mmCIF file of C-alpha atoms in Angstrom:
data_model
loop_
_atom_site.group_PDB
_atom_site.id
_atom_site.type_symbol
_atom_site.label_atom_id
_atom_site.label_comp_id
_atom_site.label_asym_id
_atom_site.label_seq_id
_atom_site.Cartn_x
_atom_site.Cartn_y
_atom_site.Cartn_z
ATOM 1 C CA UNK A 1 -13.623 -8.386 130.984
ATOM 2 C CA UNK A 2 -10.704 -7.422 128.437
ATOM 3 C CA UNK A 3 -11.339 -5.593 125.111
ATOM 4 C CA UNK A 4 -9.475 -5.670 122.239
ATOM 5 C CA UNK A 5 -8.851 -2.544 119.739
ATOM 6 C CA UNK A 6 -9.590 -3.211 116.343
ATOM 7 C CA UNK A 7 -7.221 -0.905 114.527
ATOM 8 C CA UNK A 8 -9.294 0.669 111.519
ATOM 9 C CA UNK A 9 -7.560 -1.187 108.268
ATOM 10 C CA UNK A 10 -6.238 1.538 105.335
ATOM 11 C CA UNK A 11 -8.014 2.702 102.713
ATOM 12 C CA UNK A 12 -7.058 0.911 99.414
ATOM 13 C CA UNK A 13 -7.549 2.120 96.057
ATOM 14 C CA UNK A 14 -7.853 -0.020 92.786
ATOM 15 C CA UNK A 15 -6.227 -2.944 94.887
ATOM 16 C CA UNK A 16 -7.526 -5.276 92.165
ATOM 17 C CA UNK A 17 -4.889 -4.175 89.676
ATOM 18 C CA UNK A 18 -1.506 -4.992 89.813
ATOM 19 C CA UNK A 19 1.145 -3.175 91.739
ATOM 20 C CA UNK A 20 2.059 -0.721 88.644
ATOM 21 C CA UNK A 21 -0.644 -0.584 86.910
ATOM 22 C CA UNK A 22 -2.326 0.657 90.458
ATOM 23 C CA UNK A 23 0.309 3.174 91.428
ATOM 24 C CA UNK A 24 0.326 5.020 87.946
ATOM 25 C CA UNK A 25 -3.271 5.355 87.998
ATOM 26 C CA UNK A 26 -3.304 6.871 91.889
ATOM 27 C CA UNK A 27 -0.718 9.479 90.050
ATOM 28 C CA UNK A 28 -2.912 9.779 87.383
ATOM 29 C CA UNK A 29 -6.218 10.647 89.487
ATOM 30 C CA UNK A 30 -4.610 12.823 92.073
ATOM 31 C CA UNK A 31 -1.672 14.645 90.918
ATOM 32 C CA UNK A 32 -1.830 14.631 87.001
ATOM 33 C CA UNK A 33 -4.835 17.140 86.666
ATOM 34 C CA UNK A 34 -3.020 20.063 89.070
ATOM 35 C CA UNK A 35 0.789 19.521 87.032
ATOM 36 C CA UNK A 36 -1.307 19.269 84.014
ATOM 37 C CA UNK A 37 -2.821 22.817 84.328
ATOM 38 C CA UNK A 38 0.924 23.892 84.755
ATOM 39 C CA UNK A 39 1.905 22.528 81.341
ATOM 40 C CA UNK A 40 2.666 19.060 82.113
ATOM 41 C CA UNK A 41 1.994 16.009 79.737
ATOM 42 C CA UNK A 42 1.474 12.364 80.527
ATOM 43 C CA UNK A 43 4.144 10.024 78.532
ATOM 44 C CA UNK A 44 2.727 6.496 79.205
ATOM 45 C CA UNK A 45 5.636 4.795 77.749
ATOM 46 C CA UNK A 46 8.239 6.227 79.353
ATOM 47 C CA UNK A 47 6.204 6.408 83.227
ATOM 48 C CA UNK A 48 6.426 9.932 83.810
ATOM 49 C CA UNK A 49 5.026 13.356 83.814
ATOM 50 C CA UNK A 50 7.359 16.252 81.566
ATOM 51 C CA UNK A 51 6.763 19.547 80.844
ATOM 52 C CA UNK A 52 9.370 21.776 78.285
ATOM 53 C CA UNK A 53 10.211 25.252 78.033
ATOM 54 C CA UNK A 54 13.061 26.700 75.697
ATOM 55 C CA UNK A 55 15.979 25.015 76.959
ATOM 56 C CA UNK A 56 15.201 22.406 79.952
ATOM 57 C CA UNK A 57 13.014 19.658 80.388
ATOM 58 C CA UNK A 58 11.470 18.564 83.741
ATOM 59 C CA UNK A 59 10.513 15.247 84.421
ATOM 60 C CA UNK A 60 8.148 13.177 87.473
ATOM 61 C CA UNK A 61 9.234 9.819 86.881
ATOM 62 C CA UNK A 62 7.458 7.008 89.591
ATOM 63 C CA UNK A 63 8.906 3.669 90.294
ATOM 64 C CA UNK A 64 7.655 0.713 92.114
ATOM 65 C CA UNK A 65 9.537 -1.961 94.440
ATOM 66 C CA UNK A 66 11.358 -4.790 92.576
ATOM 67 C CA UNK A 67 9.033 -7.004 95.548
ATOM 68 C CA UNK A 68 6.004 -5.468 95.381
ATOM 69 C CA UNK A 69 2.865 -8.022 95.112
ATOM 70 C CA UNK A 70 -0.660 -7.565 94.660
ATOM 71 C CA UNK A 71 -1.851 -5.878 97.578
ATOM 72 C CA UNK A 72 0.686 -7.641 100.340
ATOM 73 C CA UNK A 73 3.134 -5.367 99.251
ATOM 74 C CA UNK A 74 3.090 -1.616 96.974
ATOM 75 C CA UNK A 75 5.378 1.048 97.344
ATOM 76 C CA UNK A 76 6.873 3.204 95.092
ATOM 77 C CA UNK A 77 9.596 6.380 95.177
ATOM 78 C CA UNK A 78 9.447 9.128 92.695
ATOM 79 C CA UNK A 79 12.231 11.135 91.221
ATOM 80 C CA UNK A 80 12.504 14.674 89.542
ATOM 81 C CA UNK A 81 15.058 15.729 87.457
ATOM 82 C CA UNK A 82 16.106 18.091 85.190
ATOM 83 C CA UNK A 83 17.294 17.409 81.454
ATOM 84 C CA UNK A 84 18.131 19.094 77.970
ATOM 85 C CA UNK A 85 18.092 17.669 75.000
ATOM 86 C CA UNK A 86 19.332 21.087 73.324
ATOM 87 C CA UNK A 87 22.509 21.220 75.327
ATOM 88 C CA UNK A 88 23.735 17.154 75.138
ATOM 89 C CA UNK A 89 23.272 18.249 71.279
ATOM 90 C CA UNK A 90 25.393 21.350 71.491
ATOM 91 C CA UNK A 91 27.808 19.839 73.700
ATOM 92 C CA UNK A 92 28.375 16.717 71.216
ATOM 93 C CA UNK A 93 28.958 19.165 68.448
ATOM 94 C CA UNK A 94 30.753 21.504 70.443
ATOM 95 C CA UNK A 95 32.964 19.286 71.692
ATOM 96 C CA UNK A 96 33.189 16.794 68.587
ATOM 97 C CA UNK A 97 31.810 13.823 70.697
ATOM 98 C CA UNK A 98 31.388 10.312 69.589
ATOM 99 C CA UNK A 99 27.702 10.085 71.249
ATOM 100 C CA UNK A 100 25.617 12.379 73.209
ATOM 101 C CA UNK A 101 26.494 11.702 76.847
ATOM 102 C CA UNK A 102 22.755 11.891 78.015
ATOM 103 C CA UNK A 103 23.332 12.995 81.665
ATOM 104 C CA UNK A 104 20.630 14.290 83.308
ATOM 105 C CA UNK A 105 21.295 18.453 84.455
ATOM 106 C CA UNK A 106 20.307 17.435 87.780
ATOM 107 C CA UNK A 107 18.113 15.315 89.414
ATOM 108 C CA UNK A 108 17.099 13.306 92.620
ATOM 109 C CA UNK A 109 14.783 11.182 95.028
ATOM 110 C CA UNK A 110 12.397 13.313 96.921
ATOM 111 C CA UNK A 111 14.299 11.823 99.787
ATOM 112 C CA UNK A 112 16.300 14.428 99.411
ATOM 113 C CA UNK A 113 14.238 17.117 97.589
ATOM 114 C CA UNK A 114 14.492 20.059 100.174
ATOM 115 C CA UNK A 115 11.594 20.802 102.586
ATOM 116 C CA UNK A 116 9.444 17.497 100.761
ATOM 117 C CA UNK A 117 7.203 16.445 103.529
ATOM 118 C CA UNK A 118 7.968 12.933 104.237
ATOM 119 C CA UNK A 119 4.187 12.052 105.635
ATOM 120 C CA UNK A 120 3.798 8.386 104.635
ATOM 121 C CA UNK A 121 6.854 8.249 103.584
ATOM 122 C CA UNK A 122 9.277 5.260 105.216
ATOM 123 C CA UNK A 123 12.921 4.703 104.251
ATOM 124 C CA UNK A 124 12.311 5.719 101.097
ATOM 125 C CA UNK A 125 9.413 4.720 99.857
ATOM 126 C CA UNK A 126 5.676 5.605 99.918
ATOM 127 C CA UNK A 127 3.610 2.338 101.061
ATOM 128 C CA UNK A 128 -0.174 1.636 99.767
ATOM 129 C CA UNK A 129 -0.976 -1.324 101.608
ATOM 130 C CA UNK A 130 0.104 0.681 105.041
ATOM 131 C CA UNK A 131 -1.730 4.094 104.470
ATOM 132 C CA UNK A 132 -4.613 5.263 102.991
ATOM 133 C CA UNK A 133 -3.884 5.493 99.496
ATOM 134 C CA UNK A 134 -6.190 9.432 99.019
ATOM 135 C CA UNK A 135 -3.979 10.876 101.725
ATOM 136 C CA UNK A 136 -0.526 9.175 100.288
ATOM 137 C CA UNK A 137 -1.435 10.665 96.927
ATOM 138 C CA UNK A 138 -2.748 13.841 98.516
ATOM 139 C CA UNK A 139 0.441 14.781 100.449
ATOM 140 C CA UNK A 140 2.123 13.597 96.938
ATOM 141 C CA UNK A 141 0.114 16.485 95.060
ATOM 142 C CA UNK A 142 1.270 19.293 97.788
ATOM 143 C CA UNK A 143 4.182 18.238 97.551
ATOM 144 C CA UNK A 144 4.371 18.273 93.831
ATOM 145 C CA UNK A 145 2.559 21.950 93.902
ATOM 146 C CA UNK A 146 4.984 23.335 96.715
ATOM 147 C CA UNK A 147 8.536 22.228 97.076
ATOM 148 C CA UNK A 148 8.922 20.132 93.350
ATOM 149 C CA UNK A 149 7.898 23.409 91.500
ATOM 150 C CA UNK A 150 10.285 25.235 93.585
ATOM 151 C CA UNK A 151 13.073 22.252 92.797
ATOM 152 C CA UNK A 152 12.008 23.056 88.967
ATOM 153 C CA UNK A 153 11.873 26.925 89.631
ATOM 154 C CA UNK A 154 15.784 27.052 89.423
ATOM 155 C CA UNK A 155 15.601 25.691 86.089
ATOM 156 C CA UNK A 156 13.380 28.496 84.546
ATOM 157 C CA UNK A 157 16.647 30.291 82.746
ATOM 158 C CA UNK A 158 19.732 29.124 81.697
ATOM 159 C CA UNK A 159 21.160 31.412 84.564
ATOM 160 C CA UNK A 160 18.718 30.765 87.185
ATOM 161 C CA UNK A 161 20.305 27.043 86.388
ATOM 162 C CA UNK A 162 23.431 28.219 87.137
ATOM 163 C CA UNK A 163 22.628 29.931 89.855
ATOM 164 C CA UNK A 164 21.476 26.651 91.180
ATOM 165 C CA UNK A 165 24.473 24.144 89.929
ATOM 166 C CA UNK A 166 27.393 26.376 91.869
ATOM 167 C CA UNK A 167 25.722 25.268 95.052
ATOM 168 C CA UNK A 168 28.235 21.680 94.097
ATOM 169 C CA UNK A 169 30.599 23.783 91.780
ATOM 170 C CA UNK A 170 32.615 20.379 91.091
ATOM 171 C CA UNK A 171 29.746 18.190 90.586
ATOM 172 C CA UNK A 172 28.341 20.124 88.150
ATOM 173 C CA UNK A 173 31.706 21.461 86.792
ATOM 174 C CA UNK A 174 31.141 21.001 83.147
ATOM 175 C CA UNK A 175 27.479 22.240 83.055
ATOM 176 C CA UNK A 176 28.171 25.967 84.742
ATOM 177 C CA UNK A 177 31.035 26.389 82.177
ATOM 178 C CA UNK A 178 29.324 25.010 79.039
ATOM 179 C CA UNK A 179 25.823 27.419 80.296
ATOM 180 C CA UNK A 180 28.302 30.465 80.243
ATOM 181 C CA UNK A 181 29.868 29.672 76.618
ATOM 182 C CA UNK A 182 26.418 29.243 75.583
ATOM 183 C CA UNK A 183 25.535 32.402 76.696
ATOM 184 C CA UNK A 184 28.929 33.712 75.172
ATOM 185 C CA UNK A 185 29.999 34.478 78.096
ATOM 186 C CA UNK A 186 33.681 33.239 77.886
ATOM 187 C CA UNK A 187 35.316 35.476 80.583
ATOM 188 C CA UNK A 188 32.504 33.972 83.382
ATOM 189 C CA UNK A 189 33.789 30.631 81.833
ATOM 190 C CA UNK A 190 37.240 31.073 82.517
ATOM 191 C CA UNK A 191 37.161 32.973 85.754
ATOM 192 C CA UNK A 192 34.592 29.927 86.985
ATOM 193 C CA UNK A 193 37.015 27.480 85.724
ATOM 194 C CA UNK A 194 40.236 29.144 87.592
ATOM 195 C CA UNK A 195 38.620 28.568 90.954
ATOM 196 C CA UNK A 196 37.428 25.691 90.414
ATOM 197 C CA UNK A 197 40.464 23.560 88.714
ATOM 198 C CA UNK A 198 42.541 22.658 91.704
ATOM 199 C CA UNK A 199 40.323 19.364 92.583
ATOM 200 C CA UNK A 200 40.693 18.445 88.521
ATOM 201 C CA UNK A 201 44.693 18.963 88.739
ATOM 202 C CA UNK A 202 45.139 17.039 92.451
ATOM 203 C CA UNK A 203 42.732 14.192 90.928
ATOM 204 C CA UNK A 204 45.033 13.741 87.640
ATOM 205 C CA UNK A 205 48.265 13.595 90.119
ATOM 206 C CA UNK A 206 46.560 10.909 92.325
ATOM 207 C CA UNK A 207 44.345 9.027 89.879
ATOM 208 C CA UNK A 208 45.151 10.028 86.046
ATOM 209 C CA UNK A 209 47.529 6.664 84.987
ATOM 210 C CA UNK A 210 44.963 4.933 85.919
ATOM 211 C CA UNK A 211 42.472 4.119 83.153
ATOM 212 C CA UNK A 212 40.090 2.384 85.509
ATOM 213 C CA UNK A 213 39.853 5.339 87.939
ATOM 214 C CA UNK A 214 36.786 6.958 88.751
ATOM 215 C CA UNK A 215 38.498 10.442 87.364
ATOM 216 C CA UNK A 216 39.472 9.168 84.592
ATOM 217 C CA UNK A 217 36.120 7.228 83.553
ATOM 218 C CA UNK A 218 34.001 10.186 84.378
ATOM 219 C CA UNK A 219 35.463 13.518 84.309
ATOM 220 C CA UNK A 220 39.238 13.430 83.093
ATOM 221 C CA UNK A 221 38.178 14.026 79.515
ATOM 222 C CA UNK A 222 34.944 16.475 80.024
ATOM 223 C CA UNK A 223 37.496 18.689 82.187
ATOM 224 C CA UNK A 224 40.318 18.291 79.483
ATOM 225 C CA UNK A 225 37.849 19.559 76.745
ATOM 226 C CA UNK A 226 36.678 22.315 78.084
ATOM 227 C CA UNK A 227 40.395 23.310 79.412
ATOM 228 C CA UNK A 228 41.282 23.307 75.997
ATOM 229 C CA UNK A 229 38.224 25.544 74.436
ATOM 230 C CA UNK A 230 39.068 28.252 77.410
ATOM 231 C CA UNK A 231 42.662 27.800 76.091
ATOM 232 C CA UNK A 232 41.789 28.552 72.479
ATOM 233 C CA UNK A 233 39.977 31.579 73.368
ATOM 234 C CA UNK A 234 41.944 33.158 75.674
ATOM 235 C CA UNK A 235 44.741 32.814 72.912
ATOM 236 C CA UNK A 236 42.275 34.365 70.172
ATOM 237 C CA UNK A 237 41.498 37.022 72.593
ATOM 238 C CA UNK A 238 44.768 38.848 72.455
#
């Protein structure tokens, strides 16, 4: 006599609604009322959670699959990042820009949020037709309460963000010296921007006559305008 093993099937919430419509309300039942109580707000239009204080913004922003289907196929990844308003508006004055650049501080998947448990989580992305969808959006909430508030922690202060970006100095170049001339702090500026210049110089010698280079898309001008504002003051100084 044989016996076959009937594996139990998931747990599915709200499978009647469509993919997106079902994965924001999950985020709205388990993990909205614990990042509301920590000052949190729920922007329907934009998809996200966001919460302010005086100079950043942080954001929980949820995406589905381009393939997802009604319940043969939801998943979703979620990304955190950090933005400000106040600064892209100082820096376009600042710097006399045409337009605010708009770049996010920092930000990324929780693939690669340090310590973010990865329970139910495959290749990146979390899967509602393969798990229970109360435990998916329970390991979410820890998650969220545990190792995203400590991603946001650095972002508390203007130098606790700094503190934070010279973990990539050169990624995040124009950010550390913009936070210290903020802060008035034009000697940190210039002494951060001495050890840091070499990979700005060797990228104009390999890369800077040409206008379709990476460098000089993306960070031959940023790095020029600031060289020149560290200029202007060190020449005011004496």
């Amino acid at each position: 006599m044989s016996f076959k093993i009937f594996k139990r099937k998931p747990l599915h919430l709200y499978s009647e609604l469509k993919p997106m419509e079902r994965i924001t309300k999950l985020f709205l039942e388990f993990t909205f009322p614990s990042l509301e109580k920590n000052g949190f707000k729920y922007l329907k239009s934009q998809q996200e959670f966001k919460k302010r204080n005086d100079f950043f913004q942080f954001v929980i922003h949820w995406y589905g699959r381009k393939y997802n289907e009604g319940n043969l196929s939801v998943e979703f990844d979620i990304v955190l990042h950090v933005i400000s308003p106040k600064y892209r508006k100082w820096e376009t004055k600042f710097y006399n820009l045409e337009k605010n650049w708009e770049r996010a501080i920092d930000g990324t998947r929780v693939d690669y949020i340090e310590n973010w448990n990865k329970e139910f989580y495959y290749s990146g992305w979390y899967d509602l037709v393969k798990d229970d969808n109360d435990k998916v959006m329970r390991s979410i909430n820890k998650n969220f309460e545990t190792f995203g508030k400590e991603f946001f922690q650095h972002y508390e202060t203007i130098d606790s963000a700094i503190n934070k970006l010279k973990e990539n100095p050169i990624i995040h170049f124009e950010s550390i010296i913009d936070f210290y001339i903020i802060q008035d702090k034009w000697e940190k500026a210039n002494e951060f921007f001495e050890e840091n210049k070499e990979w700005f110089e060797e990228q104009e010698k390999l890369e800077g006559n040409n206008p379709n280079s990476q460098f000089c898309l993306n960070r031959k001008e940023p790095f020029e305008l600031r060289k020149e504002k560290i200029k202007n003051w060190l020449q005011h100084r004496i």
